[in-house]
């Protein structure tokens, strides 16, 4: 029952009323919490597959936890990575902010 409750409020998480069968993480077919397995599978994918990160002009993409997690996972699994940026001028403008990204 603990896994069905919000750890802060103690309330039961709401479940939608649709007729689709609800699956928990441990059940086959559940698509939740498959991030690591998906990144590993992509890394083993077809030769030439790589991760392409399109960087916004202000480099805010690197402040998004999900993006950083994908970058780290791709690197961990040896997936080639490529950054696409607006221009070299923007890289020079925001170099100090990019250099200060601290992943803990």
PDB file of C-alpha atoms in Angstrom:
ATOM      1  CA  UNK A   1       0.000   0.000   0.000  1.00  0.00           C
ATOM      2  CA  UNK A   2       2.943   2.364   0.668  1.00  0.00           C
ATOM      3  CA  UNK A   3       3.873   2.490  -3.029  1.00  0.00           C
ATOM      4  CA  UNK A   4       0.383   3.725  -3.879  1.00  0.00           C
ATOM      5  CA  UNK A   5       0.741   6.766  -1.621  1.00  0.00           C
ATOM      6  CA  UNK A   6       2.389  10.151  -1.965  1.00  0.00           C
ATOM      7  CA  UNK A   7       5.288  10.227   0.520  1.00  0.00           C
ATOM      8  CA  UNK A   8       4.529  13.837   1.484  1.00  0.00           C
ATOM      9  CA  UNK A   9       0.737  13.975   1.729  1.00  0.00           C
ATOM     10  CA  UNK A  10       0.038  10.301   2.395  1.00  0.00           C
ATOM     11  CA  UNK A  11      -2.766  10.426  -0.151  1.00  0.00           C
ATOM     12  CA  UNK A  12      -3.328   7.627  -2.651  1.00  0.00           C
ATOM     13  CA  UNK A  13      -2.119   8.507  -6.151  1.00  0.00           C
ATOM     14  CA  UNK A  14      -5.058   9.022  -8.497  1.00  0.00           C
ATOM     15  CA  UNK A  15      -5.573   6.484 -11.278  1.00  0.00           C
ATOM     16  CA  UNK A  16      -7.365   7.410 -14.488  1.00  0.00           C
ATOM     17  CA  UNK A  17     -10.815   5.954 -15.039  1.00  0.00           C
ATOM     18  CA  UNK A  18     -10.099   4.603 -18.536  1.00  0.00           C
ATOM     19  CA  UNK A  19     -10.525   0.853 -19.129  1.00  0.00           C
ATOM     20  CA  UNK A  20      -6.803   0.311 -19.868  1.00  0.00           C
ATOM     21  CA  UNK A  21      -5.236  -2.227 -17.517  1.00  0.00           C
ATOM     22  CA  UNK A  22      -2.937  -0.527 -14.978  1.00  0.00           C
ATOM     23  CA  UNK A  23       0.534  -2.058 -14.628  1.00  0.00           C
ATOM     24  CA  UNK A  24       3.112  -1.633 -11.892  1.00  0.00           C
ATOM     25  CA  UNK A  25       6.874  -1.377 -12.528  1.00  0.00           C
ATOM     26  CA  UNK A  26       7.430  -5.068 -11.823  1.00  0.00           C
ATOM     27  CA  UNK A  27       4.815  -6.309 -14.303  1.00  0.00           C
ATOM     28  CA  UNK A  28       5.696  -7.268 -17.890  1.00  0.00           C
ATOM     29  CA  UNK A  29       4.500  -4.650 -20.331  1.00  0.00           C
ATOM     30  CA  UNK A  30       4.998  -1.723 -17.968  1.00  0.00           C
ATOM     31  CA  UNK A  31       6.695   1.153 -19.800  1.00  0.00           C
ATOM     32  CA  UNK A  32       7.669   3.141 -16.703  1.00  0.00           C
ATOM     33  CA  UNK A  33      11.253   3.265 -15.392  1.00  0.00           C
ATOM     34  CA  UNK A  34      12.779   1.773 -18.538  1.00  0.00           C
ATOM     35  CA  UNK A  35      15.187   4.673 -19.181  1.00  0.00           C
ATOM     36  CA  UNK A  36      18.437   2.787 -18.502  1.00  0.00           C
ATOM     37  CA  UNK A  37      17.384  -0.239 -20.537  1.00  0.00           C
ATOM     38  CA  UNK A  38      16.274   1.976 -23.426  1.00  0.00           C
ATOM     39  CA  UNK A  39      19.558   3.924 -23.487  1.00  0.00           C
ATOM     40  CA  UNK A  40      21.565   0.683 -23.380  1.00  0.00           C
ATOM     41  CA  UNK A  41      19.528  -0.759 -26.240  1.00  0.00           C
ATOM     42  CA  UNK A  42      19.995   2.385 -28.321  1.00  0.00           C
ATOM     43  CA  UNK A  43      23.742   2.266 -27.719  1.00  0.00           C
ATOM     44  CA  UNK A  44      23.799  -1.310 -29.084  1.00  0.00           C
ATOM     45  CA  UNK A  45      21.602  -0.271 -32.009  1.00  0.00           C
ATOM     46  CA  UNK A  46      22.537  -0.021 -35.662  1.00  0.00           C
ATOM     47  CA  UNK A  47      26.063   1.070 -36.519  1.00  0.00           C
ATOM     48  CA  UNK A  48      26.184   4.816 -37.017  1.00  0.00           C
ATOM     49  CA  UNK A  49      23.425   5.552 -34.500  1.00  0.00           C
ATOM     50  CA  UNK A  50      24.364   8.558 -32.391  1.00  0.00           C
ATOM     51  CA  UNK A  51      22.813  11.015 -30.020  1.00  0.00           C
ATOM     52  CA  UNK A  52      22.275  14.463 -31.482  1.00  0.00           C
ATOM     53  CA  UNK A  53      21.628  17.304 -29.033  1.00  0.00           C
ATOM     54  CA  UNK A  54      20.215  20.495 -30.491  1.00  0.00           C
ATOM     55  CA  UNK A  55      21.389  23.331 -28.261  1.00  0.00           C
ATOM     56  CA  UNK A  56      19.213  26.418 -27.867  1.00  0.00           C
ATOM     57  CA  UNK A  57      20.961  29.810 -28.243  1.00  0.00           C
ATOM     58  CA  UNK A  58      21.015  30.394 -24.454  1.00  0.00           C
ATOM     59  CA  UNK A  59      22.253  26.841 -23.646  1.00  0.00           C
ATOM     60  CA  UNK A  60      19.292  26.261 -21.311  1.00  0.00           C
ATOM     61  CA  UNK A  61      19.023  22.694 -22.591  1.00  0.00           C
ATOM     62  CA  UNK A  62      21.855  21.803 -20.194  1.00  0.00           C
ATOM     63  CA  UNK A  63      19.800  22.944 -17.187  1.00  0.00           C
ATOM     64  CA  UNK A  64      17.184  20.245 -17.846  1.00  0.00           C
ATOM     65  CA  UNK A  65      17.757  17.172 -15.691  1.00  0.00           C
ATOM     66  CA  UNK A  66      16.331  14.770 -18.274  1.00  0.00           C
ATOM     67  CA  UNK A  67      18.681  16.044 -20.992  1.00  0.00           C
ATOM     68  CA  UNK A  68      21.707  15.780 -18.717  1.00  0.00           C
ATOM     69  CA  UNK A  69      20.648  12.261 -17.690  1.00  0.00           C
ATOM     70  CA  UNK A  70      20.427  11.227 -21.358  1.00  0.00           C
ATOM     71  CA  UNK A  71      23.866  12.720 -22.095  1.00  0.00           C
ATOM     72  CA  UNK A  72      25.432  10.867 -19.178  1.00  0.00           C
ATOM     73  CA  UNK A  73      23.717   7.577 -20.063  1.00  0.00           C
ATOM     74  CA  UNK A  74      24.736   7.815 -23.733  1.00  0.00           C
ATOM     75  CA  UNK A  75      28.328   8.511 -22.740  1.00  0.00           C
ATOM     76  CA  UNK A  76      28.283   5.650 -20.214  1.00  0.00           C
ATOM     77  CA  UNK A  77      27.203   3.215 -22.927  1.00  0.00           C
ATOM     78  CA  UNK A  78      29.706   4.541 -25.482  1.00  0.00           C
ATOM     79  CA  UNK A  79      27.122   6.091 -27.794  1.00  0.00           C
ATOM     80  CA  UNK A  80      28.655   8.757 -30.054  1.00  0.00           C
ATOM     81  CA  UNK A  81      27.284  12.221 -29.311  1.00  0.00           C
ATOM     82  CA  UNK A  82      26.996  15.306 -31.470  1.00  0.00           C
ATOM     83  CA  UNK A  83      26.011  18.843 -30.479  1.00  0.00           C
ATOM     84  CA  UNK A  84      24.266  21.150 -32.955  1.00  0.00           C
ATOM     85  CA  UNK A  85      24.494  24.802 -31.958  1.00  0.00           C
ATOM     86  CA  UNK A  86      23.033  28.008 -33.285  1.00  0.00           C
ATOM     87  CA  UNK A  87      26.456  29.487 -33.984  1.00  0.00           C
ATOM     88  CA  UNK A  88      30.028  29.754 -32.712  1.00  0.00           C
ATOM     89  CA  UNK A  89      29.190  33.293 -31.574  1.00  0.00           C
ATOM     90  CA  UNK A  90      26.650  31.965 -29.081  1.00  0.00           C
ATOM     91  CA  UNK A  91      29.166  29.456 -27.769  1.00  0.00           C
ATOM     92  CA  UNK A  92      31.615  32.292 -27.079  1.00  0.00           C
ATOM     93  CA  UNK A  93      28.877  34.404 -25.472  1.00  0.00           C
ATOM     94  CA  UNK A  94      27.718  31.659 -23.096  1.00  0.00           C
ATOM     95  CA  UNK A  95      31.043  29.863 -22.565  1.00  0.00           C
ATOM     96  CA  UNK A  96      31.247  30.865 -18.883  1.00  0.00           C
ATOM     97  CA  UNK A  97      27.722  29.590 -18.146  1.00  0.00           C
ATOM     98  CA  UNK A  98      28.334  26.296 -19.939  1.00  0.00           C
ATOM     99  CA  UNK A  99      31.630  25.836 -18.077  1.00  0.00           C
ATOM    100  CA  UNK A 100      29.819  26.238 -14.756  1.00  0.00           C
ATOM    101  CA  UNK A 101      27.395  23.329 -15.271  1.00  0.00           C
ATOM    102  CA  UNK A 102      27.944  21.116 -12.234  1.00  0.00           C
ATOM    103  CA  UNK A 103      26.532  17.603 -12.291  1.00  0.00           C
ATOM    104  CA  UNK A 104      26.302  15.912  -8.895  1.00  0.00           C
TER     105      UNK A 104
END
